[in-house]
CSV table of C-alpha atoms and ligand atoms in Angstrom, one decimal:
chain,number,residue,atom,x,y,z
A,13,MET,CA,-14.2,-16.7,0.7
A,14,PRO,CA,-12.3,-13.4,1.5
A,15,ARG,CA,-14.3,-10.4,0.3
A,16,ILE,CA,-12.1,-7.5,-0.8
A,17,ALA,CA,-13.1,-3.8,-1.0
A,18,VAL,CA,-10.7,-1.4,-2.6
A,19,ILE,CA,-10.3,2.3,-2.0
A,20,GLY,CA,-9.2,4.1,-5.2
A,21,LEU,CA,-9.6,2.6,-8.7
A,22,GLY,CA,-6.4,3.9,-10.2
A,23,GLN,CA,-3.8,2.1,-12.2
A,24,ALA,CA,-2.6,-0.2,-9.4
A,25,ALA,CA,-6.1,-1.2,-8.4
A,26,THR,CA,-7.1,-1.8,-12.1
A,27,HIS,CA,-4.1,-4.1,-12.6
A,28,PHE,CA,-4.9,-5.9,-9.4
A,29,ALA,CA,-8.5,-6.5,-10.5
A,30,ILE,CA,-7.7,-7.6,-14.0
A,31,GLY,CA,-4.5,-9.6,-12.9
A,32,LEU,CA,-6.4,-11.4,-10.2
A,33,GLU,CA,-9.2,-12.5,-12.5
A,34,ARG,CA,-6.7,-13.7,-15.1
A,35,LEU,CA,-4.8,-15.6,-12.4
A,36,LYS,CA,-8.0,-17.3,-11.3
A,37,ALA,CA,-8.8,-18.2,-14.9
A,38,GLY,CA,-5.3,-19.7,-15.3
A,39,GLU,CA,-4.5,-17.2,-18.1
A,40,ILE,CA,-1.3,-15.9,-16.5
A,41,GLN,CA,1.5,-17.3,-14.2
A,42,PRO,CA,1.7,-15.7,-10.8
A,43,TYR,CA,5.0,-13.9,-11.5
A,44,GLY,CA,5.4,-10.8,-9.3
A,45,VAL,CA,3.4,-12.4,-6.4
A,46,PRO,CA,6.2,-13.2,-3.9
A,47,LEU,CA,4.4,-15.9,-2.0
A,48,ALA,CA,2.6,-17.5,-4.9
A,49,ASN,CA,4.0,-20.9,-4.2
A,50,MET,CA,3.4,-20.9,-0.5
A,51,ASP,CA,0.3,-22.7,1.0
A,52,LEU,CA,-1.4,-19.9,2.9
A,53,GLY,CA,-4.6,-21.8,3.4
A,54,VAL,CA,-6.5,-19.8,0.8
A,55,GLY,CA,-6.2,-20.0,-3.0
A,56,PHE,CA,-6.2,-17.2,-5.5
A,57,ASP,CA,-9.6,-18.6,-6.8
A,58,GLU,CA,-11.2,-17.9,-3.4
A,59,LEU,CA,-10.4,-14.1,-3.4
A,60,GLU,CA,-13.4,-12.0,-4.4
A,61,ILE,CA,-13.3,-8.3,-5.1
A,62,VAL,CA,-16.7,-6.9,-4.1
A,63,GLY,CA,-16.4,-3.1,-4.9
A,64,PHE,CA,-14.4,0.0,-5.2
A,65,LEU,CA,-14.6,3.5,-3.7
A,66,GLU,CA,-13.7,6.5,-5.8
A,67,VAL,CA,-13.8,10.3,-5.8
A,68,ASP,CA,-13.2,10.9,-9.5
A,69,ASN,CA,-16.7,11.8,-10.9
A,70,ARG,CA,-15.7,10.2,-14.2
A,71,LYS,CA,-15.4,6.7,-12.5
A,72,ILE,CA,-18.2,6.8,-9.9
A,73,GLY,CA,-21.2,4.7,-10.8
A,74,LYS,CA,-19.3,2.8,-13.5
A,75,THR,CA,-18.2,-0.8,-13.5
A,76,VAL,CA,-14.6,-1.8,-13.2
A,77,SER,CA,-14.8,-3.1,-16.7
A,78,GLU,CA,-15.9,0.3,-18.0
A,79,VAL,CA,-13.1,2.2,-16.2
A,80,ALA,CA,-10.5,-0.3,-17.3
A,81,ARG,CA,-11.4,0.0,-20.9
A,82,LYS,CA,-12.3,3.7,-21.2
A,83,PHE,CA,-9.8,5.1,-18.7
A,84,TYR,CA,-6.8,2.8,-18.9
A,85,GLY,CA,-7.2,1.4,-22.4
A,86,PHE,CA,-7.4,-2.3,-21.6
A,87,LYS,CA,-8.7,-4.1,-24.6
A,88,LYS,CA,-9.6,-7.4,-22.9
A,89,VAL,CA,-11.2,-7.3,-19.4
A,90,PRO,CA,-12.3,-10.4,-17.6
A,91,GLY,CA,-16.1,-10.7,-17.7
A,92,ARG,CA,-16.6,-10.8,-14.0
A,93,LEU,CA,-15.4,-7.2,-13.7
A,94,SER,CA,-18.5,-5.9,-15.5
A,95,GLY,CA,-20.4,-7.0,-12.3
A,96,VAL,CA,-18.1,-5.1,-9.9
A,97,ARG,CA,-19.1,-1.5,-9.2
A,98,VAL,CA,-17.4,1.8,-8.3
A,99,TYR,CA,-19.1,3.6,-5.4
A,100,ARG,CA,-18.7,7.2,-4.2
A,101,GLY,CA,-15.8,7.6,-1.7
A,102,LEU,CA,-14.8,10.4,0.6
A,103,GLY,CA,-12.3,13.2,0.8
A,104,SER,CA,-12.9,14.7,-2.6
A,105,ALA,CA,-11.7,18.2,-1.5
A,106,TRP,CA,-8.2,16.7,-1.0
A,107,VAL,CA,-7.8,15.9,-4.7
A,108,ARG,CA,-9.7,18.8,-6.2
A,109,ASP,CA,-6.4,19.9,-7.8
A,110,LEU,CA,-6.2,16.7,-9.8
A,111,PHE,CA,-9.6,15.9,-11.4
A,112,PRO,CA,-13.3,16.7,-11.3
A,113,VAL,CA,-14.9,15.7,-7.9
A,114,SER,CA,-18.3,16.0,-6.3
A,115,GLU,CA,-18.8,18.8,-3.8
A,116,GLU,CA,-20.9,17.1,-1.3
A,117,GLU,CA,-21.1,18.1,2.3
A,118,TRP,CA,-18.5,16.3,4.5
A,119,PRO,CA,-20.8,14.7,7.2
A,120,SER,CA,-23.2,13.3,4.5
A,121,GLN,CA,-20.2,11.9,2.6
A,122,LEU,CA,-19.0,10.1,5.8
A,123,GLU,CA,-22.3,8.4,6.4
A,124,GLU,CA,-22.8,7.5,2.8
A,125,VAL,CA,-19.4,5.8,2.6
A,126,TYR,CA,-20.0,4.0,5.8
A,127,ARG,CA,-23.2,2.6,4.5
A,128,THR,CA,-21.4,1.5,1.3
A,129,LEU,CA,-18.8,-0.3,3.4
A,130,LYS,CA,-21.5,-2.0,5.4
A,131,LEU,CA,-23.2,-3.1,2.2
A,132,LEU,CA,-20.0,-4.5,0.7
A,133,ARG,CA,-19.2,-6.5,3.9
A,134,PRO,CA,-15.5,-6.6,3.3
A,135,ASP,CA,-13.1,-8.9,5.2
A,136,ILE,CA,-10.2,-7.0,3.7
A,137,ILE,CA,-10.0,-3.3,2.7
A,138,PHE,CA,-7.1,-2.2,0.4
A,139,ASP,CA,-6.4,1.5,0.3
A,140,VAL,CA,-4.7,2.5,-3.0
A,141,SER,CA,-5.9,6.0,-3.1
A,142,THR,CA,-3.8,9.1,-4.0
A,143,THR,CA,-1.0,10.0,-1.7
A,144,GLN,CA,-1.9,12.7,1.0
A,145,TYR,CA,0.4,14.3,3.4
A,146,SER,CA,-0.6,14.0,7.0
A,147,ARG,CA,0.8,13.5,10.5
A,148,PRO,CA,0.4,10.3,12.4
A,149,TYR,CA,-2.3,10.2,15.2
A,150,LYS,CA,-1.3,9.1,18.7
A,151,ASP,CA,-4.6,10.0,20.3
A,152,MET,CA,-8.0,8.6,19.3
A,153,ALA,CA,-9.9,11.6,20.6
A,154,LYS,CA,-7.9,13.9,18.4
A,155,LEU,CA,-8.4,11.6,15.3
A,156,GLU,CA,-12.1,11.5,16.0
A,157,LYS,CA,-12.3,15.2,16.2
A,158,ASP,CA,-10.4,15.7,13.0
A,159,VAL,CA,-12.4,13.0,11.2
A,160,TYR,CA,-15.6,14.9,11.8
A,161,ALA,CA,-14.1,18.3,11.1
A,162,GLY,CA,-12.8,17.1,7.7
A,163,LYS,CA,-9.2,17.7,8.8
A,164,ALA,CA,-7.8,14.1,8.9
A,165,ALA,CA,-6.4,12.8,5.6
A,166,PRO,CA,-8.9,10.6,3.6
A,167,SER,CA,-6.9,7.4,4.3
A,168,GLN,CA,-7.1,8.1,8.0
A,169,VAL,CA,-10.8,8.7,7.8
A,170,TYR,CA,-11.3,5.4,5.9
A,171,ALA,CA,-9.3,3.7,8.7
A,172,TYR,CA,-11.7,5.3,11.3
A,173,LEU,CA,-14.7,4.0,9.4
A,174,ALA,CA,-13.1,0.5,9.1
A,175,LEU,CA,-12.6,0.6,12.9
A,176,ARG,CA,-16.3,1.4,13.3
A,177,LEU,CA,-17.2,-1.5,10.9
A,178,ALA,CA,-15.0,-3.9,12.8
A,179,GLU,CA,-16.7,-2.9,16.0
A,180,GLU,CA,-20.1,-3.5,14.6
A,181,GLU,CA,-19.6,-6.4,12.2
A,182,GLY,CA,-16.4,-8.3,13.4
A,183,PRO,CA,-12.7,-8.4,12.6
A,184,LEU,CA,-11.4,-7.3,9.2
A,185,ALA,CA,-8.0,-6.3,7.8
A,186,LEU,CA,-7.1,-2.9,6.4
A,187,VAL,CA,-4.0,-2.6,4.2
A,188,ASN,CA,-2.8,0.9,3.4
A,189,PHE,CA,-0.5,1.0,0.3
A,190,ASN,CA,-0.1,4.8,0.2
A,191,PRO,CA,2.3,6.9,2.3
A,192,THR,CA,-0.3,8.5,4.6
A,193,PRO,CA,0.4,7.4,8.1
A,194,VAL,CA,-2.4,4.9,8.9
A,195,ALA,CA,-0.6,1.8,10.3
A,196,ASN,CA,2.0,4.3,11.6
A,197,SER,CA,-0.7,6.0,13.7
A,198,GLN,CA,-0.7,4.5,17.1
A,199,ALA,CA,-4.3,5.6,17.8
A,200,ILE,CA,-5.5,3.4,14.9
A,201,LEU,CA,-3.3,0.4,15.8
A,202,SER,CA,-4.4,0.4,19.4
A,203,ALA,CA,-8.1,0.7,18.5
A,204,ALA,CA,-7.6,-2.1,15.9
A,205,ALA,CA,-6.1,-4.4,18.5
A,206,GLU,CA,-9.1,-3.8,20.8
A,207,ARG,CA,-11.5,-4.8,17.9
A,208,GLY,CA,-9.6,-7.9,16.7
A,209,MET,CA,-8.8,-5.9,13.5
A,210,LEU,CA,-5.6,-6.0,11.5
A,211,VAL,CA,-3.9,-2.9,10.0
A,212,PHE,CA,-0.9,-3.1,7.6
A,213,GLY,CA,1.1,-0.3,6.1
A,214,ASP,CA,2.3,2.1,5.1
A,215,ASP,CA,3.3,2.7,1.4
A,216,GLY,CA,3.8,-0.5,-0.7
A,217,ALA,CA,7.4,-1.2,-1.4
A,218,THR,CA,7.7,-2.1,-5.1
A,219,GLY,CA,10.3,-0.5,-7.3
A,220,ALA,CA,13.7,0.9,-6.6
A,221,THR,CA,13.4,1.4,-2.8
A,222,PRO,CA,13.5,-2.3,-1.9
A,223,LEU,CA,16.3,-2.9,-4.4
A,224,THR,CA,18.3,0.1,-2.8
A,225,ALA,CA,17.7,-1.5,0.6
A,226,ASP,CA,19.1,-4.8,-0.6
A,227,ILE,CA,22.1,-3.2,-2.2
A,228,LEU,CA,22.8,-1.3,1.1
A,229,GLU,CA,22.5,-4.5,3.0
A,230,HIS,CA,25.1,-6.2,0.7
A,231,LEU,CA,27.5,-3.3,1.3
A,232,ARG,CA,26.9,-3.3,5.1
A,233,GLU,CA,27.6,-7.1,5.3
A,234,ARG,CA,30.9,-6.5,3.4
A,235,ASN,CA,31.8,-3.6,5.7
A,236,ARG,CA,32.0,-1.2,2.8
A,237,LYS,CA,31.6,2.4,3.9
A,238,VAL,CA,28.8,4.1,1.9
A,239,ARG,CA,29.5,7.7,1.0
A,240,GLY,CA,26.3,8.8,-0.6
A,241,VAL,CA,23.1,7.5,-2.2
A,242,ALA,CA,21.2,9.2,-5.1
A,243,GLN,CA,18.0,7.6,-6.4
A,244,PHE,CA,15.8,9.3,-8.9
A,245,ASN,CA,12.3,8.3,-10.1
A,246,ILE,CA,10.6,9.8,-13.1
A,247,GLY,CA,7.2,8.5,-14.2
A,248,GLY,CA,4.3,9.5,-16.4
A,249,ASN,CA,1.3,8.1,-14.5
A,250,THR,CA,-1.1,10.0,-12.3
A,251,ASP,CA,0.7,8.9,-9.1
A,252,PHE,CA,3.7,10.8,-10.3
A,253,LEU,CA,1.5,13.7,-11.4
A,254,SER,CA,0.0,14.0,-7.9
A,255,LEU,CA,3.5,14.0,-6.4
A,256,LEU,CA,4.3,17.3,-8.2
A,257,GLU,CA,2.5,18.8,-5.3
A,258,GLU,CA,5.1,19.5,-2.6
A,259,SER,CA,3.4,18.1,0.5
A,260,ARG,CA,2.5,14.9,-1.3
A,261,ASN,CA,6.1,14.5,-2.4
A,262,ARG,CA,7.3,15.1,1.2
A,263,ALA,CA,5.0,12.3,2.3
A,264,LYS,CA,6.7,10.0,-0.2
A,265,GLU,CA,10.2,11.1,0.6
A,266,TYR,CA,9.6,10.5,4.3
A,267,THR,CA,8.7,6.8,3.7
A,268,LYS,CA,11.6,6.2,1.3
A,269,SER,CA,14.5,7.9,3.0
A,270,SER,CA,14.3,6.0,6.2
A,271,ILE,CA,16.1,3.0,4.6
A,272,VAL,CA,19.6,4.5,4.7
A,273,MET,CA,19.9,5.0,8.4
A,274,ASP,CA,17.9,1.9,9.2
A,275,VAL,CA,19.8,-0.6,7.0
A,276,LEU,CA,23.3,0.9,7.3
A,277,GLY,CA,23.1,1.9,10.9
A,278,TYR,CA,24.7,5.3,10.1
A,279,ASP,CA,23.5,8.2,8.0
A,280,VAL,CA,25.1,9.4,4.8
A,281,PRO,CA,24.1,12.2,2.4
A,282,HIS,CA,21.2,10.9,0.3
A,283,TYR,CA,18.5,12.0,-2.1
A,284,ILE,CA,15.8,9.4,-2.6
A,285,ARG,CA,12.5,10.7,-3.9
A,286,PRO,CA,10.2,10.9,-6.9
A,287,THR,CA,11.8,13.6,-9.0
A,288,GLY,CA,9.5,14.4,-11.8
A,289,PHE,CA,6.5,13.7,-14.2
A,290,LEU,CA,7.1,13.0,-17.9
A,291,GLU,CA,3.9,11.9,-19.5
A,292,SER,CA,5.6,10.0,-22.4
A,293,LEU,CA,7.0,7.5,-19.8
A,294,GLY,CA,3.5,6.4,-18.9
A,295,ASP,CA,3.3,3.8,-16.1
A,296,LYS,CA,6.8,2.5,-16.9
A,297,LYS,CA,8.9,4.7,-14.7
A,298,PHE,CA,12.6,5.5,-15.2
A,299,VAL,CA,14.8,4.9,-12.2
A,300,ALA,CA,18.4,5.8,-11.8
A,301,MET,CA,20.5,5.0,-8.8
A,302,HIS,CA,24.0,5.9,-7.8
A,303,ILE,CA,25.8,4.6,-4.7
A,304,GLU,CA,29.4,5.5,-3.9
A,305,TYR,CA,31.3,3.6,-1.3
A,306,GLU,CA,34.8,3.1,0.2
A,307,SER,CA,36.4,-0.4,0.0
A,308,PHE,CA,39.7,-1.8,1.3
A,309,ASN,CA,42.8,0.3,1.3
A,310,GLY,CA,40.9,3.5,0.5
A,311,ALA,CA,39.5,2.3,-2.8
A,312,VAL,CA,36.4,4.1,-3.9
A,313,ASP,CA,33.8,2.2,-6.0
A,314,GLU,CA,30.5,3.1,-7.5
A,315,ILE,CA,27.3,1.3,-8.2
A,316,ILE,CA,25.1,2.7,-11.0
A,317,VAL,CA,21.7,1.1,-11.8
A,318,ASN,CA,19.2,2.2,-14.5
A,319,MET,CA,15.8,0.6,-14.6
A,320,ARG,CA,12.5,0.9,-16.4
A,321,VAL,CA,9.8,-0.5,-14.1
A,322,ASN,CA,6.1,-1.1,-14.8
A,323,ASP,CA,4.9,0.7,-11.7
A,324,SER,CA,1.3,-0.4,-11.1
A,325,PRO,CA,1.6,-4.1,-11.9
A,326,ALA,CA,4.4,-4.3,-9.3
A,327,LEU,CA,2.1,-3.1,-6.6
A,328,ALA,CA,-0.8,-5.2,-7.8
A,329,GLY,CA,1.3,-8.4,-7.4
A,330,LEU,CA,1.9,-7.5,-3.8
A,331,MET,CA,-1.8,-6.9,-3.3
A,332,VAL,CA,-2.6,-10.5,-4.3
A,333,ASP,CA,-0.2,-11.7,-1.7
A,334,LEU,CA,-1.6,-9.4,1.0
A,335,ALA,CA,-5.1,-10.6,0.4
A,336,ARG,CA,-4.1,-14.2,1.2
A,337,VAL,CA,-1.7,-13.2,4.1
A,338,SER,CA,-4.4,-11.0,5.7
A,339,TRP,CA,-6.9,-13.7,5.5
A,340,LEU,CA,-4.5,-16.3,7.0
A,341,LEU,CA,-3.7,-14.0,9.9
A,342,LEU,CA,-7.3,-12.9,10.5
A,343,SER,CA,-8.3,-16.5,10.6
A,344,ASN,CA,-5.7,-17.3,13.2
A,345,GLY,CA,-6.7,-14.5,15.6
A,346,PHE,CA,-4.0,-11.9,14.9
A,347,SER,CA,-4.9,-8.3,15.6
A,348,GLY,CA,-3.3,-4.9,15.7
A,349,THR,CA,-0.4,-5.3,13.2
A,350,VAL,CA,2.3,-7.8,12.3
A,351,ARG,CA,5.7,-6.3,11.9
A,352,GLN,CA,7.1,-9.1,9.7
A,353,VAL,CA,4.4,-8.4,7.1
A,354,ASN,CA,5.0,-4.7,7.0
A,355,SER,CA,8.8,-5.1,6.9
A,356,PHE,CA,8.6,-7.0,3.7
A,357,TYR,CA,5.8,-5.3,1.8
A,358,MET,CA,5.9,-1.7,3.0
A,359,LYS,CA,8.3,1.2,2.7
A,360,ARG,CA,7.4,2.6,6.1
A,361,PRO,CA,6.7,-0.5,8.2
A,362,ALA,CA,4.4,-0.3,11.2
A,363,PRO,CA,4.2,-0.3,14.2
A,364,PRO,CA,5.7,3.2,14.6
A,365,GLY,CA,9.4,3.1,15.3
A,366,THR,CA,10.0,-0.1,13.3
A,367,ARG,CA,13.4,0.1,11.5
A,368,SER,CA,13.3,-0.6,7.8
A,369,GLN,CA,15.1,-3.8,6.8
A,370,SER,CA,16.6,-5.1,3.6
A,371,ARG,CA,14.0,-7.2,1.8
A,372,VAL,CA,16.2,-10.3,1.7
A,373,ILE,CA,16.2,-10.4,5.5
A,374,ALA,CA,12.5,-9.3,5.8
A,375,TYR,CA,11.5,-12.1,3.3
A,376,GLN,CA,13.2,-14.8,5.4
A,377,ASN,CA,11.5,-13.5,8.6
A,378,LEU,CA,8.1,-13.3,6.9
A,379,VAL,CA,8.2,-16.8,5.5
A,380,HIS,CA,9.5,-18.2,8.9
A,381,MET,CA,6.6,-16.5,10.7
A,382,LEU,CA,3.9,-17.6,8.2
A,383,GLU,CA,5.2,-21.2,8.3
A,384,SER,CA,4.9,-21.3,12.0
A,385,ILE,CA,1.1,-20.5,11.8
A,386,ARG,CA,-1.3,-23.4,11.8
A,387,LYS,CA,-3.3,-23.3,8.6
A,388,PRO,CA,-6.9,-22.1,9.1
A,389,VAL,CA,-9.8,-24.5,9.0
A,390,SER,CA,-12.5,-21.8,9.1
A,391,ARG,CA,-12.7,-18.1,9.8
A,392,GLY,CA,-13.8,-17.2,13.3
A,393,ILE,CA,-13.5,-14.6,15.9
A,394,PRO,CA,-10.2,-15.0,17.7
A,395,GLU,CA,-10.3,-16.4,21.3
A,396,VAL,CA,-7.1,-14.6,22.2
A,397,GLY,CA,-5.3,-12.0,20.2
A,398,GLN,CA,-1.9,-13.3,19.2
A,399,HIS,CA,1.2,-11.4,18.3
A,400,PRO,CA,4.4,-12.9,17.1
B,511,NAD,N1,4.1,0.8,-7.7
B,511,NAD,C1,3.1,1.7,-7.4
B,511,NAD,O1,2.3,2.0,-8.3
B,511,NAD,C2,3.0,2.2,-6.0
B,511,NAD,C3,3.9,1.8,-5.1
B,511,NAD,C4,3.8,2.2,-3.8
B,511,NAD,C5,2.7,2.9,-3.4
B,511,NAD,N2,1.8,3.3,-4.3
B,511,NAD,C6,0.7,4.2,-3.8
B,511,NAD,O2,-0.5,3.6,-4.2
B,511,NAD,C7,-1.5,4.6,-4.5
B,511,NAD,C8,-2.1,4.3,-5.8
B,511,NAD,O3,-1.2,4.3,-6.9
B,511,NAD,P1,-1.7,4.4,-8.4
B,511,NAD,O4,-0.5,4.3,-9.2
B,511,NAD,O5,-2.8,3.4,-8.5
B,511,NAD,O6,-2.3,5.9,-8.4
B,511,NAD,P2,-3.5,6.4,-9.3
B,511,NAD,O7,-3.3,7.9,-9.3
B,511,NAD,O8,-3.5,5.8,-10.6
B,511,NAD,O9,-4.8,6.0,-8.5
B,511,NAD,C9,-5.2,6.6,-7.4
B,511,NAD,C10,-6.8,6.6,-7.4
B,511,NAD,O10,-7.2,7.0,-6.1
B,511,NAD,C11,-8.4,7.8,-6.3
B,511,NAD,N3,-8.6,8.5,-5.1
B,511,NAD,C12,-8.0,9.7,-4.7
B,511,NAD,N4,-8.4,10.1,-3.5
B,511,NAD,C13,-9.4,9.2,-3.2
B,511,NAD,C14,-10.2,9.0,-2.0
B,511,NAD,N5,-10.1,9.9,-1.0
B,511,NAD,N6,-11.1,8.0,-2.0
B,511,NAD,C15,-11.2,7.1,-3.0
B,511,NAD,N7,-10.4,7.2,-4.1
B,511,NAD,C16,-9.5,8.2,-4.2
B,511,NAD,C17,-8.1,8.6,-7.6
B,511,NAD,O11,-9.2,9.1,-8.2
B,511,NAD,C18,-7.3,7.5,-8.4
B,511,NAD,O12,-8.2,6.8,-9.2
B,511,NAD,C19,-0.7,5.9,-4.4
B,511,NAD,O13,-0.9,6.6,-3.2
B,511,NAD,C20,0.7,5.5,-4.5
B,511,NAD,O14,1.6,6.4,-3.8
B,511,NAD,C21,1.9,3.0,-5.6
C-alpha cells in the first residue's frame, strides 16, 4: 500500500485528503482525476495518507479532521482523517509574514523534521507548501551548504531530507506542486537518480495555464499568427494572498510564462501571472484571457475567455493521479524524473530545459508511456534504473 506524506496542510492538501477518502468510500465520482479510468496497477482504495507537515502554529499538533473543520469550514469530514496528524515542518522563517510560526532554531528543526519523515515511512511525499522564490541548484555541495545555513528554500530543504531518507530507507517519490525549483534543480535530480528515487515537478498545472497552452497549440496548428496573450488570475485564497509578495509572484510568473515561446515556437508580448487578491472570491478564482491573432488575408481575430475555477480541488484531483503514477513508476524501477509525467501535470516541467507542451499532446505522450509499462506485481528495489 503506498504511504503518502504531505508537506503543507492548506486548501489543496485538505481537498486531497477529504476527496481521496470520499473516493475510497464510493461517495464521489473521480471527476477531475485525469487517469481515473486507467489501470495503473494500484487502486484509489490502496492509497494511504500517513501524515502532514506544517509550519502554521494553529495547525501543528491537530488532526486533519480538526483543521478541515475549524480552518476550512468543512462540515462533513471522513472519519479516518481524525486519525491523521499534523506534525511540525521546517522553514517557518520563510512564511513569518503570513501567519504565526514557531521560532525554533534551524538545525534542531532540520533534525526534528527528518525524524518525523522517518517515523512516517512515506513511499510518496507531496509538497503543497506555500510558494517560495529560489534559484535552481546545479551543484549538490552548494545545496548542502545552503540547507545547513538556512538559505535554501524550504521545498529544496525537504527535497534534501527526502534524498537522505531514500539513501537510508530505499526509493521513494517526491512530487513538488509549488513553483520552487526542486525537480528543476539538476543537483536534486542527479542525486535522486543515484538513490533510485523519483522527483516530479515543478508547480502543478491546473487552471488557466493548461487551457492557454491548448488554445495556443490550436492556433499554432492552424498557422495563425498570435499577436499577444493576456491572462489574469484573481483569487481570494491564501495562495493568492501569499503571491502579493513580489518575489513569490515572480516565481509563479516564471513557471507560467514559458508556455508562449515553448508552444508557439516564437515569442509574443504576453502578461500571464496572478494579478491580485480579493477575499470575497474565496477559493473560486476569476480568470480572464485575451488572445489576439492574425488569420488569412490579414484578418485579425480575438479569443476572450472568462472562467471561475475552484482552485484547490483542481490540484487535489491531480494529486490523486500522481500518487498512483508515482507508485507504478517506482515499482517498475524508474528513477530521477520522467519527462512525460511532468509535461502533463506541471507548469514548469523537469528536467531543466524541457519545453512546455500543450496538454492535449502531453496527455497522449503520458498515456502511451504508461501503457508501455508492465503492471507491477510487487514493490521492489529496481535492478536497473530505467528511463523512457
Ligand atoms: N490550483 C491550485 O491550488 C494550485 C495550482 C498549482 C500550484 N499550487 C501550489 O500549491 C501550493 C499549495 O496551494 P494551496 O492553495 O493549498 O495554498 P495554501 O496557502 O492554502 O496552503 C499552503 C500551506 O503550506 C503551509 N506551509 C507553508 N510553508 C510551509 C513549510 N515550509 N512547511 C510545511 N508547510 C508549509 C502553510 O501553512 C499552508 O497551510 C502553493 O505553493 C501553490 O502555488 C496550487
